[in-house]
PDB file of C-alpha atoms and ligand atoms in Angstrom:
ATOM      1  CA  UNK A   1     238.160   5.876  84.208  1.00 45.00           C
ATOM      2  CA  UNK A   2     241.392   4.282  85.690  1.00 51.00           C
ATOM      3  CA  UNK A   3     245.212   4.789  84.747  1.00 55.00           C
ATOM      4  CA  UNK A   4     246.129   1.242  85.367  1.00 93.00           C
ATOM      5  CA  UNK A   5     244.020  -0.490  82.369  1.00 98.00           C
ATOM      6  CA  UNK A   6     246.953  -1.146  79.957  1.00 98.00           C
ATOM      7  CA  UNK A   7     246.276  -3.649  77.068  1.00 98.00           C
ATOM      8  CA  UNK A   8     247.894  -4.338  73.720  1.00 98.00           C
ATOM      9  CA  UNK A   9     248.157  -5.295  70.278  1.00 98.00           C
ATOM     10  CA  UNK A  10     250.986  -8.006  69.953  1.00 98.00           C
ATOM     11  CA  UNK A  11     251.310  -8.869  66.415  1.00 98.00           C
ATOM     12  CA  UNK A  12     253.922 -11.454  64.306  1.00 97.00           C
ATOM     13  CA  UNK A  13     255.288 -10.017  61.455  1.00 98.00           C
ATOM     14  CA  UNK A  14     255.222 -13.095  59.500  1.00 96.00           C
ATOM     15  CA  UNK A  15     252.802 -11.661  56.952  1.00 94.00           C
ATOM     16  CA  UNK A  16     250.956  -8.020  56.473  1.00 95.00           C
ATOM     17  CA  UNK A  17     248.420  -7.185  58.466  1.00 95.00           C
ATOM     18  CA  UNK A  18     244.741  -7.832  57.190  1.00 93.00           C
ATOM     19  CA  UNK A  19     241.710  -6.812  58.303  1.00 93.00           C
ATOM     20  CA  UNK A  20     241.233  -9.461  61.005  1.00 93.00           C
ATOM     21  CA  UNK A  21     244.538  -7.417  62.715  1.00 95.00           C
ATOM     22  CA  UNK A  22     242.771  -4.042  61.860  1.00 96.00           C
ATOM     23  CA  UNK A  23     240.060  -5.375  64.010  1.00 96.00           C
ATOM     24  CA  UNK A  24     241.831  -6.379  67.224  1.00 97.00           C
ATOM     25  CA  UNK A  25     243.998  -3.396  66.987  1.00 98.00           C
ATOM     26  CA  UNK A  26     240.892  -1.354  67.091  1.00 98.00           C
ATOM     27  CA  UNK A  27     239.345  -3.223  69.431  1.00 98.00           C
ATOM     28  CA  UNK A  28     242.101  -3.125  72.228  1.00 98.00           C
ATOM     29  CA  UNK A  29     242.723   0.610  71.059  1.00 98.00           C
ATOM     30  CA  UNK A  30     239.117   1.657  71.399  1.00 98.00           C
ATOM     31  CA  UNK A  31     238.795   0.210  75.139  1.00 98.00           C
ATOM     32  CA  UNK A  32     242.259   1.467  76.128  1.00 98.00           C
ATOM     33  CA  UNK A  33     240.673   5.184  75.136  1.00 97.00           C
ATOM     34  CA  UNK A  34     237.497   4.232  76.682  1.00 97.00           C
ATOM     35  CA  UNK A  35     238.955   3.867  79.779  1.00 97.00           C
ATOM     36  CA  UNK A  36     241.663   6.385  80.159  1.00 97.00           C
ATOM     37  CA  UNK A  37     244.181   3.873  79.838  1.00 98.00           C
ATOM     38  CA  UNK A  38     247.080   3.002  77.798  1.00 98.00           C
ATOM     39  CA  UNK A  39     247.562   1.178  74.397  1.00 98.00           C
ATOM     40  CA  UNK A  40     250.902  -0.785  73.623  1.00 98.00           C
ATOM     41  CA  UNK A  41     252.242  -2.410  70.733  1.00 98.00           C
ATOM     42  CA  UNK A  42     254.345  -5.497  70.841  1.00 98.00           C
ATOM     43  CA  UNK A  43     256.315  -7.060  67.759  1.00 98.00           C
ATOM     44  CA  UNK A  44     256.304 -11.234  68.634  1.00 98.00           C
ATOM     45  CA  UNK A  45     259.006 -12.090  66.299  1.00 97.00           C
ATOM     46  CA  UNK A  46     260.847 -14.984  68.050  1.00 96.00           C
ATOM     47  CA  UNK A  47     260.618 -17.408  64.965  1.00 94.00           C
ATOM     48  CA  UNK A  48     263.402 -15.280  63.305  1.00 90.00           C
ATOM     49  CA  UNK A  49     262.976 -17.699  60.436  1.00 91.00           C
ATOM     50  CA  UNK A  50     259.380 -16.524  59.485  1.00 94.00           C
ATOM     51  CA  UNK A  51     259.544 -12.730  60.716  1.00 97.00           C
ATOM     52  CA  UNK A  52     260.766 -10.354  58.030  1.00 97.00           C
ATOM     53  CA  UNK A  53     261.782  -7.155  58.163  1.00 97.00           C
ATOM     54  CA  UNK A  54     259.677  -6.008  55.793  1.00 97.00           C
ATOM     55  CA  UNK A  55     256.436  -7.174  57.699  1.00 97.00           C
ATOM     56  CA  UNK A  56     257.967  -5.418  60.738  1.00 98.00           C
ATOM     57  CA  UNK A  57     258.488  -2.559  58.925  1.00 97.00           C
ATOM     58  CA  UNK A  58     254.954  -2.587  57.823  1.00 97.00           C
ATOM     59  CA  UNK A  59     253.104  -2.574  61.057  1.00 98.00           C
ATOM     60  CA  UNK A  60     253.460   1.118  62.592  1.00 98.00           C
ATOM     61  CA  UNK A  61     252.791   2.128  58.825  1.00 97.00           C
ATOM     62  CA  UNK A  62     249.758   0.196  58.377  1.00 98.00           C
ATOM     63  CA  UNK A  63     248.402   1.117  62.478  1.00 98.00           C
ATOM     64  CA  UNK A  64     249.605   4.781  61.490  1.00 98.00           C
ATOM     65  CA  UNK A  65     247.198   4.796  58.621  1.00 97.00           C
ATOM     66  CA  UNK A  66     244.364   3.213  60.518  1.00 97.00           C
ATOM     67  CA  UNK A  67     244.824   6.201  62.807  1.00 97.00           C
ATOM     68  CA  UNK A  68     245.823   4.394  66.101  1.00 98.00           C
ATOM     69  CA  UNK A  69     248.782   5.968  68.256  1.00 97.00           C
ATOM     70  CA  UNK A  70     250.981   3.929  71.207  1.00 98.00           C
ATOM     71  CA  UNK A  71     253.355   3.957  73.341  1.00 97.00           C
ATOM     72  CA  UNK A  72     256.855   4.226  72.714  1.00 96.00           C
ATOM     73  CA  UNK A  73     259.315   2.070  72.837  1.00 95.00           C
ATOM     74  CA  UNK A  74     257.800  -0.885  71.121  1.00 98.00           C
ATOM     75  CA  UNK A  75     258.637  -4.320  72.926  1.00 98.00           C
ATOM     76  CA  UNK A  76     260.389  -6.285  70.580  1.00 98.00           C
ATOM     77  CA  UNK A  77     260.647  -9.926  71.923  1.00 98.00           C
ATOM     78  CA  UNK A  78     263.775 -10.741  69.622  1.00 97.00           C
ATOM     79  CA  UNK A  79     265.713  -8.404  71.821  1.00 97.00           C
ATOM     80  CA  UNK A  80     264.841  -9.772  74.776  1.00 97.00           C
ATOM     81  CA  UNK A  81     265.418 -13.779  74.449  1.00 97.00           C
ATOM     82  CA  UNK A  82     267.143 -13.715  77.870  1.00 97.00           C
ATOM     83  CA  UNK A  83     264.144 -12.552  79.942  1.00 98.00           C
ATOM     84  CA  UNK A  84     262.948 -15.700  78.132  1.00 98.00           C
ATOM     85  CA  UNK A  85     265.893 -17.721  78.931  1.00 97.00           C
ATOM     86  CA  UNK A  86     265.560 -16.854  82.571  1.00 98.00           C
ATOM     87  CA  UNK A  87     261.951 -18.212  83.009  1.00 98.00           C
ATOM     88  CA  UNK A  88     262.374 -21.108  80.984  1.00 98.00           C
ATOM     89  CA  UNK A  89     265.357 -22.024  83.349  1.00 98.00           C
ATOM     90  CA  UNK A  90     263.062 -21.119  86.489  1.00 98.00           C
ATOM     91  CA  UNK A  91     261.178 -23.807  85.355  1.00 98.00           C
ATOM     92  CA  UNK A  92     263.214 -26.253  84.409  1.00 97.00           C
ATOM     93  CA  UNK A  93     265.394 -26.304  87.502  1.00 98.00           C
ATOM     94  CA  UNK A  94     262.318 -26.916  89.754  1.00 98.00           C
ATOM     95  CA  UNK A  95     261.737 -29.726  87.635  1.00 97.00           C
ATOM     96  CA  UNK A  96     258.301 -28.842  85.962  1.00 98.00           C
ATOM     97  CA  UNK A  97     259.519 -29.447  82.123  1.00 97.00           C
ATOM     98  CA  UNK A  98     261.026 -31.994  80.854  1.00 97.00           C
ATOM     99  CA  UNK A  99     262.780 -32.934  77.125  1.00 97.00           C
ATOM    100  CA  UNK A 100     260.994 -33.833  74.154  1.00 96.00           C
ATOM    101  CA  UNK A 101     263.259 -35.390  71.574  1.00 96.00           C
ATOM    102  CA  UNK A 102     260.461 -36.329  69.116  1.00 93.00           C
ATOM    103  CA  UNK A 103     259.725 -34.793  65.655  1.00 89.00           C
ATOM    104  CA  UNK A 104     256.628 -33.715  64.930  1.00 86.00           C
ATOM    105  CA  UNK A 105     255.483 -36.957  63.250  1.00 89.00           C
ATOM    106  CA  UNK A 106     256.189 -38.912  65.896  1.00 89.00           C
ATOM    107  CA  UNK A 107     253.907 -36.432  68.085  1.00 87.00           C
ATOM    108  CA  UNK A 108     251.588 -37.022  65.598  1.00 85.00           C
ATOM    109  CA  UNK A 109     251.597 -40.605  65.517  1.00 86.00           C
ATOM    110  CA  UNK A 110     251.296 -40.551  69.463  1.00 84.00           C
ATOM    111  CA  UNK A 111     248.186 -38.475  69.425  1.00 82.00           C
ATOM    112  CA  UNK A 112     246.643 -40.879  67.046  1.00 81.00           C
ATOM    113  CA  UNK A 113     247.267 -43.894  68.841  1.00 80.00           C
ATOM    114  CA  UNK A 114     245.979 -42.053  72.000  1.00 76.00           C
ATOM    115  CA  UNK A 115     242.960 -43.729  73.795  1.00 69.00           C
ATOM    116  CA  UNK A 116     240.814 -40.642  72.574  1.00 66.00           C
ATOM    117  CA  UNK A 117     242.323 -40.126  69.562  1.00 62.00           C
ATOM    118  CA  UNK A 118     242.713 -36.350  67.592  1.00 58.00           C
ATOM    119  CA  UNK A 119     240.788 -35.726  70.655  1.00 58.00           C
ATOM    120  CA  UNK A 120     243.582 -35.555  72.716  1.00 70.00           C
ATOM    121  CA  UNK A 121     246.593 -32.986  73.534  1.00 86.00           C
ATOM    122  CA  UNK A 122     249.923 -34.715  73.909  1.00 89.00           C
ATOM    123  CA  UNK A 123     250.878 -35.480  77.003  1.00 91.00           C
ATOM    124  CA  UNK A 124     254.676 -37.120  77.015  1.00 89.00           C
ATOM    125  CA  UNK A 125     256.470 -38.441  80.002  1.00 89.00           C
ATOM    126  CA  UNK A 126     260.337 -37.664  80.564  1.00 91.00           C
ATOM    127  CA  UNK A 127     262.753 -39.955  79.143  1.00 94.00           C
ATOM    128  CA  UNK A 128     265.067 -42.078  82.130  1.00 95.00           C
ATOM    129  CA  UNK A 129     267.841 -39.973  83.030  1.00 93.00           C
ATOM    130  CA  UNK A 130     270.802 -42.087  81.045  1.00 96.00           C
ATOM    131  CA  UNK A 131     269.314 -41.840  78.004  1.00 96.00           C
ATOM    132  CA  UNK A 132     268.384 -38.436  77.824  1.00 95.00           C
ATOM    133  CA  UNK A 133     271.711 -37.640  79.320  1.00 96.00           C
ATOM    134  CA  UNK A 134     272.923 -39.499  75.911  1.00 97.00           C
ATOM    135  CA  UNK A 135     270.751 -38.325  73.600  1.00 97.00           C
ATOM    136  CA  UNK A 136     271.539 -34.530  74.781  1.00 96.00           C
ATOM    137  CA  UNK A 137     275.598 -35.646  74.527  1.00 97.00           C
ATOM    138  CA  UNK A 138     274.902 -36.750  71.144  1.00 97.00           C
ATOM    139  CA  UNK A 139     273.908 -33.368  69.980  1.00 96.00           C
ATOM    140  CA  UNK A 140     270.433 -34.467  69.363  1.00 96.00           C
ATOM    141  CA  UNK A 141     267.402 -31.067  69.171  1.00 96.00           C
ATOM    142  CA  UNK A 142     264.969 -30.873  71.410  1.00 97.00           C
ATOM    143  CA  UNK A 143     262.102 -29.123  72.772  1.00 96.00           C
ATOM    144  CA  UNK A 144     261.291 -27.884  76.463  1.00 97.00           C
ATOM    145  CA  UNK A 145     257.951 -28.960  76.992  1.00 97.00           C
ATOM    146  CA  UNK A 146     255.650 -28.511  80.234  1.00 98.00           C
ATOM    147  CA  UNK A 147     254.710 -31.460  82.324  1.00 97.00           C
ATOM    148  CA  UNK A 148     251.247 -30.935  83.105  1.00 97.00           C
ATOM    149  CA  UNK A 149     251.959 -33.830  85.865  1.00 97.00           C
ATOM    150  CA  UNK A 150     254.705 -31.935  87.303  1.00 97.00           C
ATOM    151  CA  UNK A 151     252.759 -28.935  87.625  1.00 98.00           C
ATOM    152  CA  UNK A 152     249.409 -30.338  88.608  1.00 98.00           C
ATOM    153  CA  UNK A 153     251.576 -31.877  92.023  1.00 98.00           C
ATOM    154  CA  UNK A 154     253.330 -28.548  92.284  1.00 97.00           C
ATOM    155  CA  UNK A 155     249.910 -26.452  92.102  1.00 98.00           C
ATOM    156  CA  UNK A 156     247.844 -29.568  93.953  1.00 97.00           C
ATOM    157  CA  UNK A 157     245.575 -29.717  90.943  1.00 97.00           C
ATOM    158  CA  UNK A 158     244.410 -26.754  89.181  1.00 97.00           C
ATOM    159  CA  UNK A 159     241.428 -26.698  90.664  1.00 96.00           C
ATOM    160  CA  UNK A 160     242.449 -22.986  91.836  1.00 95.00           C
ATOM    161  CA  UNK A 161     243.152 -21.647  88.897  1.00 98.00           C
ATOM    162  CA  UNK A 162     240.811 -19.233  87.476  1.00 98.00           C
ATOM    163  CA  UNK A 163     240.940 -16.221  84.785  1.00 98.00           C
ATOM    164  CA  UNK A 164     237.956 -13.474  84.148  1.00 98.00           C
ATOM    165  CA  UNK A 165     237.592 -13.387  80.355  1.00 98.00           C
ATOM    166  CA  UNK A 166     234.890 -10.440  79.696  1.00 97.00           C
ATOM    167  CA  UNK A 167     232.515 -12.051  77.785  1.00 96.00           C
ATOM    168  CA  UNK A 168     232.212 -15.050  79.792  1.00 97.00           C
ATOM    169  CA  UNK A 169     232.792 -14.290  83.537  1.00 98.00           C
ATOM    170  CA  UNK A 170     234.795 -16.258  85.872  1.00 98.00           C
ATOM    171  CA  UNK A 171     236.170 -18.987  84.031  1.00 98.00           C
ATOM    172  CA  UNK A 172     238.207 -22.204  85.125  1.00 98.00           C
ATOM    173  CA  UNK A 173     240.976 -22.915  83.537  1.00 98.00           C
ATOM    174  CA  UNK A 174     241.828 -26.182  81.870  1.00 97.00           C
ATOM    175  CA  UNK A 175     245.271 -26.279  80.875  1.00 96.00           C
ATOM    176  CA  UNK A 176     244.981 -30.178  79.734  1.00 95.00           C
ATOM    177  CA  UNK A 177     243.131 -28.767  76.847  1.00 93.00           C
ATOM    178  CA  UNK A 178     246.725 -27.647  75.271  1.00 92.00           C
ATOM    179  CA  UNK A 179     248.875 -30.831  76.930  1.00 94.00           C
ATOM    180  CA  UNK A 180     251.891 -30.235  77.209  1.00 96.00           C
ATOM    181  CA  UNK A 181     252.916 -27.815  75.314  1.00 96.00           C
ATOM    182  CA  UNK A 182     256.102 -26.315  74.235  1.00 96.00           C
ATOM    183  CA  UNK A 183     257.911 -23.749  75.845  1.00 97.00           C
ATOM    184  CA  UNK A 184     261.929 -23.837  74.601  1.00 97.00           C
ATOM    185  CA  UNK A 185     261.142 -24.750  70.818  1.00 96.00           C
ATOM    186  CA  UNK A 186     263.635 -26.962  69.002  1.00 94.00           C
ATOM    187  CA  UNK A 187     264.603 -24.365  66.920  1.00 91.00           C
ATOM    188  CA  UNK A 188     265.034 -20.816  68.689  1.00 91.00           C
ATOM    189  CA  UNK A 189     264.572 -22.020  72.248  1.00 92.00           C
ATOM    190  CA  UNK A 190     261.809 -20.609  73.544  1.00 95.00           C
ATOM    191  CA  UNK A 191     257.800 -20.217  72.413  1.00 96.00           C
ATOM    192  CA  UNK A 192     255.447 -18.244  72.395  1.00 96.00           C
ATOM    193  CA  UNK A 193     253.247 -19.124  75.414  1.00 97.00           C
ATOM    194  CA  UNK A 194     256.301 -18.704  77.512  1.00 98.00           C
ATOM    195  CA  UNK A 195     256.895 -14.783  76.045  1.00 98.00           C
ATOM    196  CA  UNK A 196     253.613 -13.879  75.945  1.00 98.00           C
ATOM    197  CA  UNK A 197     253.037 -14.426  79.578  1.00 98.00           C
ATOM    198  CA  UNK A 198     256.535 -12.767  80.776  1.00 98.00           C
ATOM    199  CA  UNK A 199     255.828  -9.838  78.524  1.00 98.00           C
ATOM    200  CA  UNK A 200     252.438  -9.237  79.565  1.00 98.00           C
ATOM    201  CA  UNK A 201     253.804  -9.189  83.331  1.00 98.00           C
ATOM    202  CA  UNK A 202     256.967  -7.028  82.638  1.00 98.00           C
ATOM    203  CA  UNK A 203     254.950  -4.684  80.483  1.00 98.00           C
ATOM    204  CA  UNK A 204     252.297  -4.162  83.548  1.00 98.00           C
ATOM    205  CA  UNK A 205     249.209  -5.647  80.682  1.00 98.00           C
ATOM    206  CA  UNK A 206     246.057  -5.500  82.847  1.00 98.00           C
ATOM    207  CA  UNK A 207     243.448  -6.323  80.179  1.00 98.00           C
ATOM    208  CA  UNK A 208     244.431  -8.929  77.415  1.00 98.00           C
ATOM    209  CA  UNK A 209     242.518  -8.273  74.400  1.00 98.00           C
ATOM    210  CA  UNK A 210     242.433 -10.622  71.213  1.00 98.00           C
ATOM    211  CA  UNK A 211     240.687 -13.193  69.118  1.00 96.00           C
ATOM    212  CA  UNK A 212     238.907 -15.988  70.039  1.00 95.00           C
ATOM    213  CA  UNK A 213     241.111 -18.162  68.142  1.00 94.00           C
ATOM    214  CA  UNK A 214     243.449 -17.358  71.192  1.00 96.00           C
ATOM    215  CA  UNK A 215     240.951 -18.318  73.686  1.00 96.00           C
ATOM    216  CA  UNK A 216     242.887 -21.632  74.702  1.00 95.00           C
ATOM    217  CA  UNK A 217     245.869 -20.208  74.683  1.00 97.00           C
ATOM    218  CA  UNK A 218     244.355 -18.236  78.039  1.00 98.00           C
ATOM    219  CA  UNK A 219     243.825 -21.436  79.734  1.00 98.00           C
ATOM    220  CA  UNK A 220     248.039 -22.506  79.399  1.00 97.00           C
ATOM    221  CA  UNK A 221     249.259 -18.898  79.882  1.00 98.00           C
ATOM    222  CA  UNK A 222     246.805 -18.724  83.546  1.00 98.00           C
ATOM    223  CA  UNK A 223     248.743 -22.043  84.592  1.00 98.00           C
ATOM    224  CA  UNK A 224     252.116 -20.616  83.400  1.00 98.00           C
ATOM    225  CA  UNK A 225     251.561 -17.348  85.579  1.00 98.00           C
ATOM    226  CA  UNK A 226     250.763 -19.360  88.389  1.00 98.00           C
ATOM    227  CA  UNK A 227     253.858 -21.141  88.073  1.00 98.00           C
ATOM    228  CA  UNK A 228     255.945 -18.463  87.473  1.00 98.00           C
ATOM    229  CA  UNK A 229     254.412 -15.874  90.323  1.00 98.00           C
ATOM    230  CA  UNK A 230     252.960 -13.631  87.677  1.00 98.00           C
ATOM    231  CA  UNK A 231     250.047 -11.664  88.141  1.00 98.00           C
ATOM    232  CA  UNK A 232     247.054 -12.695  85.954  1.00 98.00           C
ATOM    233  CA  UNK A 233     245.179  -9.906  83.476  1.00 98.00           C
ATOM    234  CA  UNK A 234     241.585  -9.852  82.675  1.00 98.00           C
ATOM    235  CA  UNK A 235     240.739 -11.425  78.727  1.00 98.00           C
ATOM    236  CA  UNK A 236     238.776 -10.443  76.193  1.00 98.00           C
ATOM    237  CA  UNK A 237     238.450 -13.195  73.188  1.00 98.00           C
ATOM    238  CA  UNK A 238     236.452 -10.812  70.490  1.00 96.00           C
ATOM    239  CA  UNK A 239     235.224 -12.900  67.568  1.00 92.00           C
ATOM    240  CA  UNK A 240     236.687 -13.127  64.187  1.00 91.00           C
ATOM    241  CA  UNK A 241     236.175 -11.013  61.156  1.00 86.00           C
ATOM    242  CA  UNK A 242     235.257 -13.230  58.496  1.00 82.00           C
ATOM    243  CA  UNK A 243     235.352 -12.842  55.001  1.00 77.00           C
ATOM    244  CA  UNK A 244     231.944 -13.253  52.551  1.00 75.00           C
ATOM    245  CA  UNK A 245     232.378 -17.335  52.179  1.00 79.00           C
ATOM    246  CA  UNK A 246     232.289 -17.302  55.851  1.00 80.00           C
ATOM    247  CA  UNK A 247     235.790 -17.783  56.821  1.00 80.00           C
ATOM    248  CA  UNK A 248     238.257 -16.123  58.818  1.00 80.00           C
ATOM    249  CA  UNK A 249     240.808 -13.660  57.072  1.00 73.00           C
ATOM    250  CA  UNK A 250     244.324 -15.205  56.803  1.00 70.00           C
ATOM    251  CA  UNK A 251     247.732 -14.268  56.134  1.00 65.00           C
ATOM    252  CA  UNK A 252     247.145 -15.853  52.934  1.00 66.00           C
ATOM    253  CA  UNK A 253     244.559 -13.237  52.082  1.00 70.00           C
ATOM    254  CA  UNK A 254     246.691 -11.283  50.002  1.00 71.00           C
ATOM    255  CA  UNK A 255     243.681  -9.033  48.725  1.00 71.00           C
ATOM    256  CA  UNK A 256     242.845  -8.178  52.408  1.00 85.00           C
ATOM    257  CA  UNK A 257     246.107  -6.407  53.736  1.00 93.00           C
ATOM    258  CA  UNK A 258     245.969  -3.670  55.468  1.00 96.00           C
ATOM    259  CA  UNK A 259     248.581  -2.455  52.009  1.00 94.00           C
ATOM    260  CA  UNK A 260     246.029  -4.341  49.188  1.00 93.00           C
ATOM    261  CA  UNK A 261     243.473  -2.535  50.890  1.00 94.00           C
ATOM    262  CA  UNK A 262     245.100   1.205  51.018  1.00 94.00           C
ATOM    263  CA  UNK A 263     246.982   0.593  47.323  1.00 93.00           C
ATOM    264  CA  UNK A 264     243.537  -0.162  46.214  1.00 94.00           C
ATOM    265  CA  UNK A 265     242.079   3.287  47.290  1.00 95.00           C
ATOM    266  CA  UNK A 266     240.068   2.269  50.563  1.00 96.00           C
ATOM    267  CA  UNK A 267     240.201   5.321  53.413  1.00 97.00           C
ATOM    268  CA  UNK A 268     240.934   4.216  56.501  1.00 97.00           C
ATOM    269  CA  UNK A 269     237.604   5.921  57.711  1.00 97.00           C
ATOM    270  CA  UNK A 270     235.982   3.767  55.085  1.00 97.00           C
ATOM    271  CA  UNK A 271     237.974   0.290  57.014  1.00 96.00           C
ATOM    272  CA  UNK A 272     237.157   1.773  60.107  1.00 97.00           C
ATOM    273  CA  UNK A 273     233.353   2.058  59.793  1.00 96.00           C
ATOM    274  CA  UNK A 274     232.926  -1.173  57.662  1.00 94.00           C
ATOM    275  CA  UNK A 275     234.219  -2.688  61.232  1.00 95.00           C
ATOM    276  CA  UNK A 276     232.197  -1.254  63.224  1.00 95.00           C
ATOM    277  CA  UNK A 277     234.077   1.853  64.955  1.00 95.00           C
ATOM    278  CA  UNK A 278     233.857   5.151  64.053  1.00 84.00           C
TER     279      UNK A 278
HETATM  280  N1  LIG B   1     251.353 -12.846  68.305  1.00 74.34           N
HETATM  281  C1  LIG B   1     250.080 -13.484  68.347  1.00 74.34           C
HETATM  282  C2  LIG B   1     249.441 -13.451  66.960  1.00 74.34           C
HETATM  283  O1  LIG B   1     249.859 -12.670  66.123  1.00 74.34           O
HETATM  284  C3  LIG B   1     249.126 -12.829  69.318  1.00 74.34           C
HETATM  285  C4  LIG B   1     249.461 -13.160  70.713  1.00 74.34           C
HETATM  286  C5  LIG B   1     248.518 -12.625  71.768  1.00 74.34           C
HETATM  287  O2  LIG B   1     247.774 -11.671  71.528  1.00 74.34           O
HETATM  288  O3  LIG B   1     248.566 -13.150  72.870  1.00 74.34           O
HETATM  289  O4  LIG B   1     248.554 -14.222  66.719  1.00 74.34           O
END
């Protein structure tokens, strides 16, 4: 079909890849071949304090084995925390995020006391300038979070904002369904809604395939392009491979790697049919 479909398969190595990976990989892999386009891999291993070098390690091994090929080089976003930096400054200077000095118990105390409850996503307000300004001399961590006010006056509303997801259609977005979320974490500065969206761009993505446990996530990262002048790729949210009790496989499934799986004598052919490709 066309040369411009380009999707990917953007793992964490914070654990080995399961069967719920092997899925998505062959998912995004299968419609990249389907239509003549092209298949990319992408390590997401900003949280240097959970990625490991030996899950890294693990992934082409494990994709290898399952029989998938991409393209080289592989994008790893450790090595490019400036392209980061940059955007998160972008936004910051035209005054669209704002501080958040509070611990996560405190964001959990404000959600409760919320007029809706669990129901709702945090939504902070900036703190006045002088004490901010002191807090920030005093050394004190914080986070980068998006207004959601800010941007709704830059945008007029979002209102505009729409994204095609596959299954579904057209589909407005709703970025109040995340709040304001984080985008320069306490800890290594930036997050992963922020990457995700400049790597897509930079790496030309046209068709975003994943689970549907990421099907939020689409909603924050359509606002985020829009702020940022990015282009916006089509979604796919495929459903989750669940285990025989019903749930979803988790990095806590140690039986279920990708390695258990192989170590224990399962083909790859085998893994492939039992999820449906050939
Ligand atoms: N790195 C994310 C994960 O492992 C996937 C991000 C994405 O596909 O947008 O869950």
């Amino acid at each position: 079909m066309s040369g411009d479909f380009v999707t990917r398969f953007a793992p964490s190595p914070t654990g080995d890849l399961h069967r719920g990976h092997a899925f998505s990989a062959l998912t995004a892999h299968q419609a990249a071949r389907d239509a003549g386009g092209r298949f990319l891999l992408r390590i997401e291993d900003i949280d240097r304090t959970r990625s490991r070098p030996e899950f890294e390690a693990a992934i082409p091994e494990d994709l290898a084995w399952l029989g998938l090929a991409w393209e080289e080089p592989v994008r790893r976003q450790s090595d490019h925390m400036s392209d980061y930096g940059r955007a998160l400054r972008d936004l910051a200077e035209r005054g669209l995020l704002y501080r958040c000095f509070r611990t996560r118990r405190e964001i959990a105390l404000a959600i409760e006391s919320a007029p809706h409850g669990a129901m709702e996503a945090f939504r902070g307000t900036p703190l006045p300038a002088a004490e901010e300004a002191r807090r920030v001399e005093a050394g004190e961590a914080y986070a980068w979070r998006l207004s959601l006010d800010a941007a709704s006056r830059v945008l007029c509303g979002f209102d505009d904002l729409t994204f095609i997801d596959r299954d579904r259609g057209e589909v407005a977005a709703r970025p109040e369904l995340g709040g304001d979320v984080v985008l320069g974490r306490k800890d290594v500065g930036v997050a992963y809604h922020l990457a995700v969206v400049v790597d897509d761009a930079l790496q030309g993505v046209t068709e975003v395939i994943r689970g549907e446990d990421l099907f939020e996530a689409a909603h924050v990262q359509r606002l985020l392009q829009a702020l940022l002048g990015l282009p916006t790729p089509a979604y796919r949210h495929h459903s989750l491979i669940t285990g025989p009790d019903g749930r979803r496989f988790a990095k806590r499934d140690g039986a279920q790697t990708l390695r258990a799986l192989r170590e224990a004598g399962m083909t790859a052919q085998a893994l492939r049919r039992e999820l449906g490709f050939t």
